[in-house]
mmCIF file of C-alpha atoms in Angstrom:
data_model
loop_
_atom_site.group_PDB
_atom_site.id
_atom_site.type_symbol
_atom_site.label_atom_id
_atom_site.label_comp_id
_atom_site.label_asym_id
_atom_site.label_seq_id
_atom_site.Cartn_x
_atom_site.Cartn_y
_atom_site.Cartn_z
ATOM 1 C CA UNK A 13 -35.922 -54.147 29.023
ATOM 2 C CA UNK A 14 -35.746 -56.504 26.198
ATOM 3 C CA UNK A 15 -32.565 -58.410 25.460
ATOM 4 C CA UNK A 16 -30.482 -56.595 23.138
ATOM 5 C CA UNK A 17 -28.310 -53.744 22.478
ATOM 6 C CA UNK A 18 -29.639 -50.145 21.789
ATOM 7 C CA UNK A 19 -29.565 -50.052 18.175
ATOM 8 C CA UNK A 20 -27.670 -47.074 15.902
ATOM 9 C CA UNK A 21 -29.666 -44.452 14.364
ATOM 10 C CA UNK A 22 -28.546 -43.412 11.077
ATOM 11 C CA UNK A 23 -27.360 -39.420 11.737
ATOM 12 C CA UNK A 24 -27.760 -39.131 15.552
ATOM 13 C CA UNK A 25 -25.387 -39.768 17.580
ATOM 14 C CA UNK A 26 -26.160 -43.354 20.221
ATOM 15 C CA UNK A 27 -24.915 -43.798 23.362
ATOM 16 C CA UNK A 28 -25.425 -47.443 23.294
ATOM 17 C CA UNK A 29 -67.692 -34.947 16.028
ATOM 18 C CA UNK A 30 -68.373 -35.062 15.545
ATOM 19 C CA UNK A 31 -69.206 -31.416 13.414
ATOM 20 C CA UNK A 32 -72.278 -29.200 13.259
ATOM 21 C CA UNK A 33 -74.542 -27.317 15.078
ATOM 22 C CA UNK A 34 -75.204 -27.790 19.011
ATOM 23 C CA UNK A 35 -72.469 -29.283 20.095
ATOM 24 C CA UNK A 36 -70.730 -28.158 23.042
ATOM 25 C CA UNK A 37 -67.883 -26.216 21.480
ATOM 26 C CA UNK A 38 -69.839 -24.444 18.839
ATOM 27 C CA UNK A 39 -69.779 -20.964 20.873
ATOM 28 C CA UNK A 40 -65.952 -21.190 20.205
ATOM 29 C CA UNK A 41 -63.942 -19.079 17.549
ATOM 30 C CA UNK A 42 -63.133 -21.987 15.214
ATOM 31 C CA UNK A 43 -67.052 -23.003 14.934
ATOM 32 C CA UNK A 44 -66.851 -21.435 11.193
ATOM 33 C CA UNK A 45 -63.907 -23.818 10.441
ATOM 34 C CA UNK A 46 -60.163 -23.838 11.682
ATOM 35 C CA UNK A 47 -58.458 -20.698 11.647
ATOM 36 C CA UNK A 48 -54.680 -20.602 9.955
ATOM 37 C CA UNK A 49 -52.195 -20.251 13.228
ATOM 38 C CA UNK A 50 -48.785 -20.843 13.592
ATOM 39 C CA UNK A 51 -47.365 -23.582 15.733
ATOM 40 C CA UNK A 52 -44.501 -21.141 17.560
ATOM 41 C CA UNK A 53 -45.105 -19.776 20.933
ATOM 42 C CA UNK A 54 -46.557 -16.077 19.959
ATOM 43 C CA UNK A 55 -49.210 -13.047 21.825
ATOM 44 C CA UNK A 56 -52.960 -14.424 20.959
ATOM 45 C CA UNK A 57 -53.573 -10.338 20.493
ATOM 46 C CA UNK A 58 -53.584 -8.645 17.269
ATOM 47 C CA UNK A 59 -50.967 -5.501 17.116
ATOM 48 C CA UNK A 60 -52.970 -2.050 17.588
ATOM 49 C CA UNK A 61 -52.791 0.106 14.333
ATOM 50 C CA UNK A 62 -53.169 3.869 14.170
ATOM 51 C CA UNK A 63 -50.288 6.446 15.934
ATOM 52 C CA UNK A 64 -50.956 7.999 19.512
ATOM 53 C CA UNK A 65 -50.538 10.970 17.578
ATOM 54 C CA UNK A 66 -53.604 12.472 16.543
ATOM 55 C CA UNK A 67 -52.043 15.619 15.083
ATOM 56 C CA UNK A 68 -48.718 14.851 13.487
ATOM 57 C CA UNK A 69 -45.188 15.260 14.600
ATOM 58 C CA UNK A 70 -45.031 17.665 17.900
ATOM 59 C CA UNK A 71 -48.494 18.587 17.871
ATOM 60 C CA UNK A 72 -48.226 20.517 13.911
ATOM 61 C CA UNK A 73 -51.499 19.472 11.987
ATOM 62 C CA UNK A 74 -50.600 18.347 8.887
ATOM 63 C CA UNK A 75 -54.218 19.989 6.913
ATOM 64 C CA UNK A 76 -52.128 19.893 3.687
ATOM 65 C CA UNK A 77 -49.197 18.284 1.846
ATOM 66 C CA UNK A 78 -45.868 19.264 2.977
ATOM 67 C CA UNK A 79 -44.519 22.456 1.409
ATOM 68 C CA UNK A 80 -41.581 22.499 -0.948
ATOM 69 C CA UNK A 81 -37.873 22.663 0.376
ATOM 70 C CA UNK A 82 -39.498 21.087 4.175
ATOM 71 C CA UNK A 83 -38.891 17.716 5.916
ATOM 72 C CA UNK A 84 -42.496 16.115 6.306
ATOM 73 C CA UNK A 85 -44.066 19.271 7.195
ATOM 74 C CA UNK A 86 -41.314 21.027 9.381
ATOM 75 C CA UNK A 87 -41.642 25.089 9.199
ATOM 76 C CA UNK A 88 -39.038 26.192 6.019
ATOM 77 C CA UNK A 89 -36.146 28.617 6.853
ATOM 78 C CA UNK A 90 -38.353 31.405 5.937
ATOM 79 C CA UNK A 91 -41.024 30.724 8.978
ATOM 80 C CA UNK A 92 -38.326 29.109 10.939
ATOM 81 C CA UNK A 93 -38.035 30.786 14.707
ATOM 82 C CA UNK A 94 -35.003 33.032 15.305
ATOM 83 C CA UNK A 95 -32.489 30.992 17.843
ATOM 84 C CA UNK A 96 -31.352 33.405 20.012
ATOM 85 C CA UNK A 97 -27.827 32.075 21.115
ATOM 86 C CA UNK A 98 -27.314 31.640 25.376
ATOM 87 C CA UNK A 99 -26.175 34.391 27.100
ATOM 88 C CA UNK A 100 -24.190 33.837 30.216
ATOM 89 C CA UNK A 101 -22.305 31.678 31.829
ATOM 90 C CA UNK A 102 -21.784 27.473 30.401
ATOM 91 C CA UNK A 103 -24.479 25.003 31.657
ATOM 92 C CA UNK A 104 -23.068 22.701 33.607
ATOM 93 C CA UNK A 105 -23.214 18.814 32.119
ATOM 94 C CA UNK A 106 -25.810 16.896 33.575
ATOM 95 C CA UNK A 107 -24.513 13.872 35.791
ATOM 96 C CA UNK A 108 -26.497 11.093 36.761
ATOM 97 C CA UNK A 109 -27.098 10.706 40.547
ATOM 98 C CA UNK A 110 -28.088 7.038 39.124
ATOM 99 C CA UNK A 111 -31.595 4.815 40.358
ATOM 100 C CA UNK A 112 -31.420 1.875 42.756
ATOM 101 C CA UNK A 113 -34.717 -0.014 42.592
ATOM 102 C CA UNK A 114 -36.267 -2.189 45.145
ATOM 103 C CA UNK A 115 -36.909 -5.890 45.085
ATOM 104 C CA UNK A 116 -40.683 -4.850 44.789
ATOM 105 C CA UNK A 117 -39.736 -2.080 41.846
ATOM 106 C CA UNK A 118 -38.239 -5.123 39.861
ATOM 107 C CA UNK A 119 -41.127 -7.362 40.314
ATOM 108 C CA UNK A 120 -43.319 -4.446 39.000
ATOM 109 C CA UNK A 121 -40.889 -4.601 36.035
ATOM 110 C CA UNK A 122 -41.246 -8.071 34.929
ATOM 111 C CA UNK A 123 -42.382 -8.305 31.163
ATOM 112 C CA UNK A 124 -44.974 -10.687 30.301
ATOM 113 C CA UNK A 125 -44.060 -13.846 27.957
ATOM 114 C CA UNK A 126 -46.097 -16.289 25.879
ATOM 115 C CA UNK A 127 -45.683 -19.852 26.880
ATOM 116 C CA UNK A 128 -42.714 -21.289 24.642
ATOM 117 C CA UNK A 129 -42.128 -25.095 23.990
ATOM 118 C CA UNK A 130 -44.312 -27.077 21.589
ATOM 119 C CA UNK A 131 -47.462 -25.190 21.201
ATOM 120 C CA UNK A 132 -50.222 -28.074 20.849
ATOM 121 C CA UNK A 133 -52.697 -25.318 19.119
ATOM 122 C CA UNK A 134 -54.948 -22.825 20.549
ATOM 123 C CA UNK A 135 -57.883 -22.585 23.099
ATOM 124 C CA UNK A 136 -60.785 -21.162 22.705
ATOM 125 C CA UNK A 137 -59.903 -17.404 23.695
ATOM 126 C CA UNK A 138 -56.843 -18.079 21.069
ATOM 127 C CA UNK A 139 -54.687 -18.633 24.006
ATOM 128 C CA UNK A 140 -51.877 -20.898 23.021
ATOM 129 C CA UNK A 141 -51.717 -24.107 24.394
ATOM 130 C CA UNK A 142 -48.036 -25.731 25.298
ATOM 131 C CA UNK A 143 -47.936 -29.438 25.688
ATOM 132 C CA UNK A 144 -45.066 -30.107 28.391
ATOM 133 C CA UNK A 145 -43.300 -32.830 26.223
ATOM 134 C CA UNK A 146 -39.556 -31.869 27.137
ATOM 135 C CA UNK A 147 -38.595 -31.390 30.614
ATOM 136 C CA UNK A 148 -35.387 -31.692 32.847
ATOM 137 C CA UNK A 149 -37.119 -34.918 34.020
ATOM 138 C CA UNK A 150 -38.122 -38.103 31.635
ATOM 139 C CA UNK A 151 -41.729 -37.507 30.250
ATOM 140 C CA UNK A 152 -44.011 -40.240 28.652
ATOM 141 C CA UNK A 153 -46.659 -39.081 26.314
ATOM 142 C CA UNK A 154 -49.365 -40.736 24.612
ATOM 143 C CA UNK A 155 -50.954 -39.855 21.368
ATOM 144 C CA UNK A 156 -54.611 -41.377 20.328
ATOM 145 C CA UNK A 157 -55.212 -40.669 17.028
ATOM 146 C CA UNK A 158 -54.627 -41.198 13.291
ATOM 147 C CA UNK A 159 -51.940 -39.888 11.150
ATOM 148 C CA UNK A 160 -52.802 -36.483 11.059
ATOM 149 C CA UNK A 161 -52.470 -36.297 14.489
ATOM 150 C CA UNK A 162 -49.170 -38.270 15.143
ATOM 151 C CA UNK A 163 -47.209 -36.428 12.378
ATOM 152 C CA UNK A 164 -48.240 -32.911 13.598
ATOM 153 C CA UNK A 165 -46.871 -33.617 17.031
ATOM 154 C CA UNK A 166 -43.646 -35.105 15.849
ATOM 155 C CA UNK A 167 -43.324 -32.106 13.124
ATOM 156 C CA UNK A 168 -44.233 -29.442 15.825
ATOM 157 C CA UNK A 169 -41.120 -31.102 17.996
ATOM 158 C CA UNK A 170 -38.551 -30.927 15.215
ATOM 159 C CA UNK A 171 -39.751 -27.460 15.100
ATOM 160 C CA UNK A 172 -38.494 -26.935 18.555
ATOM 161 C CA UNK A 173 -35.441 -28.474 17.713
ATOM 162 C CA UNK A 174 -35.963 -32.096 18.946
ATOM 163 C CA UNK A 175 -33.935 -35.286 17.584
ATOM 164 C CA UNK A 176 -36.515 -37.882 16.849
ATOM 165 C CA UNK A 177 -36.171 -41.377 16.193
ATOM 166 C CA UNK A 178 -39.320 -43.523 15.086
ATOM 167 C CA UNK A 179 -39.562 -47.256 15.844
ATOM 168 C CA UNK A 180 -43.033 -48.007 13.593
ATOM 169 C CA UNK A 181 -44.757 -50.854 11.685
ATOM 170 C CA UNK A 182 -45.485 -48.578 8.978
ATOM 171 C CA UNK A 183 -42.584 -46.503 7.716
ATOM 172 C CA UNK A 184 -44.298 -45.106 4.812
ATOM 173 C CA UNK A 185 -46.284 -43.137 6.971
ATOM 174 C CA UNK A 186 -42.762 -41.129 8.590
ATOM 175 C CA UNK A 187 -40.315 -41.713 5.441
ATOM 176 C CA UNK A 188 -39.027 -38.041 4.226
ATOM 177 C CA UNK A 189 -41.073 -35.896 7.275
ATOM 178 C CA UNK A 190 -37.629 -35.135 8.911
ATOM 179 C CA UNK A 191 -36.302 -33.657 5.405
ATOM 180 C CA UNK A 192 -39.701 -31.857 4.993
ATOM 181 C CA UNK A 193 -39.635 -30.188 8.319
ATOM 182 C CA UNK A 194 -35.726 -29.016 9.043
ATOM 183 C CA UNK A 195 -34.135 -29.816 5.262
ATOM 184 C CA UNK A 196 -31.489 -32.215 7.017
ATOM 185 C CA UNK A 197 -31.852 -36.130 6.768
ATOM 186 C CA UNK A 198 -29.613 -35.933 10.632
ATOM 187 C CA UNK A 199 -32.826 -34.770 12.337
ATOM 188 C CA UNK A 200 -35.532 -37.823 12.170
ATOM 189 C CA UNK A 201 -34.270 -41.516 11.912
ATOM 190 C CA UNK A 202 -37.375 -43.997 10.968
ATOM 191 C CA UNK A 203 -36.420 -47.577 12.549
ATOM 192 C CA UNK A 204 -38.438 -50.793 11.967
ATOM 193 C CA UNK A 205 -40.112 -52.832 14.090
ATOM 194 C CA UNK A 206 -40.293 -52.686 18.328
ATOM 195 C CA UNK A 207 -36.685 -51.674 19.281
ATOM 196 C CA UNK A 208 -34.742 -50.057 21.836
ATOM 197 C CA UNK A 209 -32.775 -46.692 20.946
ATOM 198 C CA UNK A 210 -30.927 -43.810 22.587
ATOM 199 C CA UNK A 211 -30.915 -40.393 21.368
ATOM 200 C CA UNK A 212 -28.140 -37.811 22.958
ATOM 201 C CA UNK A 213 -30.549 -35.415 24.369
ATOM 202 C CA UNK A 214 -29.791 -31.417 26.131
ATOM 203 C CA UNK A 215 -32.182 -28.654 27.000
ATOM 204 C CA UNK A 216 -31.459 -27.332 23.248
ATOM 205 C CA UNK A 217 -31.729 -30.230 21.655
ATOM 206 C CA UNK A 218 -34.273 -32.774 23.446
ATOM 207 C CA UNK A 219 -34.686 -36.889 22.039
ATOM 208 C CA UNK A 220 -38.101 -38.006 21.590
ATOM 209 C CA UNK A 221 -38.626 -41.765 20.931
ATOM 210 C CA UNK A 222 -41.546 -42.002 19.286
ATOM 211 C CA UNK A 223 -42.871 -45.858 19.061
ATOM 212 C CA UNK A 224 -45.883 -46.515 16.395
ATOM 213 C CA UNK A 225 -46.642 -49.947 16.672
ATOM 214 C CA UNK A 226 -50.205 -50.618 16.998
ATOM 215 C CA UNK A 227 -53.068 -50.293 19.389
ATOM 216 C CA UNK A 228 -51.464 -52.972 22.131
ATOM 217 C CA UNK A 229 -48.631 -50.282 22.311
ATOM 218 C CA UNK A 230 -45.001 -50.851 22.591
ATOM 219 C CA UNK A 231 -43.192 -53.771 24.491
ATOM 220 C CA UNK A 232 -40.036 -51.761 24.602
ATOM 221 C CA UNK A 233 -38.572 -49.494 27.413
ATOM 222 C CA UNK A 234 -36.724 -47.488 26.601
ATOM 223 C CA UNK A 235 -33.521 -45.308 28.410
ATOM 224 C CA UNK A 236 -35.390 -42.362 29.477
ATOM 225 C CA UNK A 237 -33.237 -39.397 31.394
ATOM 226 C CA UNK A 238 -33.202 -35.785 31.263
ATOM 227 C CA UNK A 239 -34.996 -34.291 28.276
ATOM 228 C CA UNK A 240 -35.627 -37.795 26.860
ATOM 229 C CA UNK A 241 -39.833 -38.582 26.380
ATOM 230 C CA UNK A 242 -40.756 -41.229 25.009
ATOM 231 C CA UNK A 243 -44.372 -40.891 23.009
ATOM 232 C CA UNK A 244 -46.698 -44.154 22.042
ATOM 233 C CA UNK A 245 -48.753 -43.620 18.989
ATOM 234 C CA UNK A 246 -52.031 -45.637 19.471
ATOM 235 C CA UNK A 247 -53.979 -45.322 16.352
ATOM 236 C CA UNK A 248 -56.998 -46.660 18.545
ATOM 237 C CA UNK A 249 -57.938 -46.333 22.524
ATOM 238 C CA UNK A 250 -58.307 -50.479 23.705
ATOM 239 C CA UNK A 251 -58.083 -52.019 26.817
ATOM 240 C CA UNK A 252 -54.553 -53.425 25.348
ATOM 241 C CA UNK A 253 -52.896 -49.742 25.206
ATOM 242 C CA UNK A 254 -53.974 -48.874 28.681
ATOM 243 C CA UNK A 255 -50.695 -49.440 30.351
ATOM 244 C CA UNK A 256 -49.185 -46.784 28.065
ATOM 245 C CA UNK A 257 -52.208 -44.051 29.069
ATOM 246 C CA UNK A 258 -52.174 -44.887 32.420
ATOM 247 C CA UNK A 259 -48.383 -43.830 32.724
ATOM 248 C CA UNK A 260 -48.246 -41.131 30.530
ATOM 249 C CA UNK A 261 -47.524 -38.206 32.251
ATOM 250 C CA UNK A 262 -48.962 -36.241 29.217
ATOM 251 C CA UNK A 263 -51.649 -37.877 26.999
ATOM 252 C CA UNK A 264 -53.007 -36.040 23.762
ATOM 253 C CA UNK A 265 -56.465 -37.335 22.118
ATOM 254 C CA UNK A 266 -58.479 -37.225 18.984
ATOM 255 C CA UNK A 267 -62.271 -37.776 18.797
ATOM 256 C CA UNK A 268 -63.124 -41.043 20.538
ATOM 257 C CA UNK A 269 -65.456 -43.134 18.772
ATOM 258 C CA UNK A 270 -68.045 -45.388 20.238
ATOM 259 C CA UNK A 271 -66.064 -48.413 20.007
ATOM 260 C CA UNK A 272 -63.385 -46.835 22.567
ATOM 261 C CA UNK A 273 -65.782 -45.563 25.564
ATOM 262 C CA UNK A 274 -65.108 -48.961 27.205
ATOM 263 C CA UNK A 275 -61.466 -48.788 27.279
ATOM 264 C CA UNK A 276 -61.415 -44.770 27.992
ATOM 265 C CA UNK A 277 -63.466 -45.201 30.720
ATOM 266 C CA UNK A 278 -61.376 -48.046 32.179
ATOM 267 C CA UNK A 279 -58.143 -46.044 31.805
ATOM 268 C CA UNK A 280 -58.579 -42.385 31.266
ATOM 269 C CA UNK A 281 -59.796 -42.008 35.171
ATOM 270 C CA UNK A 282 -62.606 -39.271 34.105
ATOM 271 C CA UNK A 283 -66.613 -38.638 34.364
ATOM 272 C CA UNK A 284 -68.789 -40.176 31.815
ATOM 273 C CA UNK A 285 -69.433 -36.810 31.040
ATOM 274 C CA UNK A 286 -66.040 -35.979 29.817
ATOM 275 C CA UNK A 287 -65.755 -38.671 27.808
ATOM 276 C CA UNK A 288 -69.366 -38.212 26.084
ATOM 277 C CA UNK A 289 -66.959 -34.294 24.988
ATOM 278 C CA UNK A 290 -64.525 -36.546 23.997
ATOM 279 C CA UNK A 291 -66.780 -37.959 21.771
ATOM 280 C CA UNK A 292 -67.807 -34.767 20.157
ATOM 281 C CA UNK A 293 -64.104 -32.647 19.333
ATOM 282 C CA UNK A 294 -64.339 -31.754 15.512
ATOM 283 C CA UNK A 295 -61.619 -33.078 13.390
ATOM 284 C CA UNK A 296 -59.339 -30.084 14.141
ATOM 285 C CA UNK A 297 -59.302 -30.335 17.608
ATOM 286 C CA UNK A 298 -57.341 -32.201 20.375
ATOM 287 C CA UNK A 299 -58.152 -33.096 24.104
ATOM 288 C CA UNK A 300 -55.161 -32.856 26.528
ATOM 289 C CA UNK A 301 -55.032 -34.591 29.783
ATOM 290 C CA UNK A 302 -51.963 -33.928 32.492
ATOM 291 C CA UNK A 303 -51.091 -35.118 35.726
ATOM 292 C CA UNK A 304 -52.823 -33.290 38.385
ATOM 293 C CA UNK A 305 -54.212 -30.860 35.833
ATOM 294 C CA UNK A 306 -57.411 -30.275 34.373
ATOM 295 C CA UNK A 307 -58.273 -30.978 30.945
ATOM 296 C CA UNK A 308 -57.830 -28.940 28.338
ATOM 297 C CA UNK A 309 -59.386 -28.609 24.429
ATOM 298 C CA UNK A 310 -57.547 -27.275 21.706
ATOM 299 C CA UNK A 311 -57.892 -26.569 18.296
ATOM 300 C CA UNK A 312 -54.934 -27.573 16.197
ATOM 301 C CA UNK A 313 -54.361 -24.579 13.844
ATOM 302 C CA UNK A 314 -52.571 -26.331 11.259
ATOM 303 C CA UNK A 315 -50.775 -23.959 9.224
ATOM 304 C CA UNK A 316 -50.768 -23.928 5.226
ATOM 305 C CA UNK A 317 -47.444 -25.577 5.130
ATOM 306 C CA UNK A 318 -48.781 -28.355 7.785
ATOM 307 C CA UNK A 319 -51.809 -28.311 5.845
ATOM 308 C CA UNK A 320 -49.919 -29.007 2.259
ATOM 309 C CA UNK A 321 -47.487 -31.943 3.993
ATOM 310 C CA UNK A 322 -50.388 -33.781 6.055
ATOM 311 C CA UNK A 323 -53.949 -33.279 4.236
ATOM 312 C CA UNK A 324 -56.416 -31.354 6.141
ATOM 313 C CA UNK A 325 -57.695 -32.211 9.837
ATOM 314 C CA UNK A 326 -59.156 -35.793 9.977
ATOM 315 C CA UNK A 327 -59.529 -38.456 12.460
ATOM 316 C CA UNK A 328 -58.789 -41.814 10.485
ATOM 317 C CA UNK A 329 -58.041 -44.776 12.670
#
């Protein structure tokens, strides 16, 4: 830990490719071009239309409009059936015996969920994909790639209700996204320069520290603890970021281009062959690598108002 006090952040509270035809993910969905998707957790299946119903209400064909004086085709009081009133003795009121179910009845009545937390994009069957950024235990993440990349991540996390502060070199690049995304200025504080910071963090409301200071990565550590991650932006995979990917627990790519194969190979601790795919994502698509996990290959889905506030999909450096 550098000398120094953790330093205040202004409204939060401190505690101290490659494209075209062939490649290997042409067969996908997306090969047309990035379909519009939303970055909340949500059912990859369209909603069925039509009625089970196939001949109106109760089983009356409706061949013709309803007649006048009737309720959506209900008989009028002229072809109405007689009600006959009960004869007899009062029915008696129905009481409930009630329904005990068995631990394996409940299981059987579990309802299926979509993943929730901050949906990275989509795979390939439309599946969403949920990068595990916030956890009860500290998380490091590492994101290689350009802008587009780094400011979807970070916008996707405010969207889950994250406090974010940003300790960059250049804070034209995150000046004004923490108005765009929630409308409050108390949400994303942009800090200059390598520093330490702490960020009140709960299961509601997690802190990311997001450090964006060049390829060699940051010198700082920070106080992790529950629901505190700390993400490294490295604009470019070298040999002088590979402490930060080799102990991230969760580490996000862009393309790779030919002048990073040395240091991926060196550091990502994957075949040749994977890293020749990592070579070949379109510009709309991420790679994510986990801890004991395979990897997996998304496409981002930027939606128009993602679209409007960070360009289209590119991978700059």
């Amino acid at each position: 830990m550098p000398s120094g006090s953790a330093r205040p952040v202004s409204g939060i509270p401190v505690s101290g490719p490659a494209s075209g035809p062939g490649g290997p993910f042409s067969p996908a969905p997306f090969s047309g071009g990035p379909v519009s998707g939303s970055p909340t957790s949500g059912s990859p299946f369209a909603s069925v239309s039509g009625s089970p119903f196939s001949g109106g209400p109760l089983g009356r064909p409706l061949s013709a409009s309803p007649t006048s004086g009737t309720v959506y085709g209900l008989p009028t009081t002229e072809d109405a059936p007689t009600v006959v009133p009960t004869m007899g003795r009062p029915v008696d009121p129905v009481r409930s015996a009630g329904f005990h179910a068995n631990a394996r009845a409940l299981e059987l009545m579990a309802t299926p969920a979509p993943p929730s937390g901050l949906v990275l994009g989509r795979d390939a069957e439309q599946k969403p994909v949920v990068a595990p950024i916030f956890r009860p235990d500290p998380v490091k993440a590492v994101v290689v790639g350009g802008a587009f990349a780094a400011r979807l991540v970070v916008f996707r996390a405010l969207a889950v209700g994250a406090r974010v502060a940003v300790c960059t070199t250049r804070p034209q690049l995150w000046e004004g996204l923490g108005r765009g995304a929630t409308g409050r200025d108390d949400r994303l504080a942009v800090l200059h320069g390598d520093r330490p910071v702490t960020v009140d963090a709960n299961p509601h409301s997690p802190a990311l520290y997001v450090y964006d200071v060049g390829e060699h990565g940051t010198s700082t550590t920070p106080i992790l603890g529950p629901w505190r991650t700390q993400l490294t932006i490295l604009p470019k995979l070298t040999l002088y970021g590979s402490q930060a990917v080799e102990e991230s627990h969760v580490t996000i790519l862009q393309r790779l281009g030919a002048e990073e194969v040395a240091a991926a190979s060196a550091t990502l601790r994957v075949s040749g062959e994977t890293i020749g795919l990592f070579q070949m994502l379109y510009d709309d698509m991420f790679a994510m690598m986990r801890i004991g996990a395979k990897e997996r290959y998304v496409w981002a889905n930027a939606t128009s108002i993602e679209r409007r506030m960070f360009g289209e999909p590119v991978r700059d450096m």
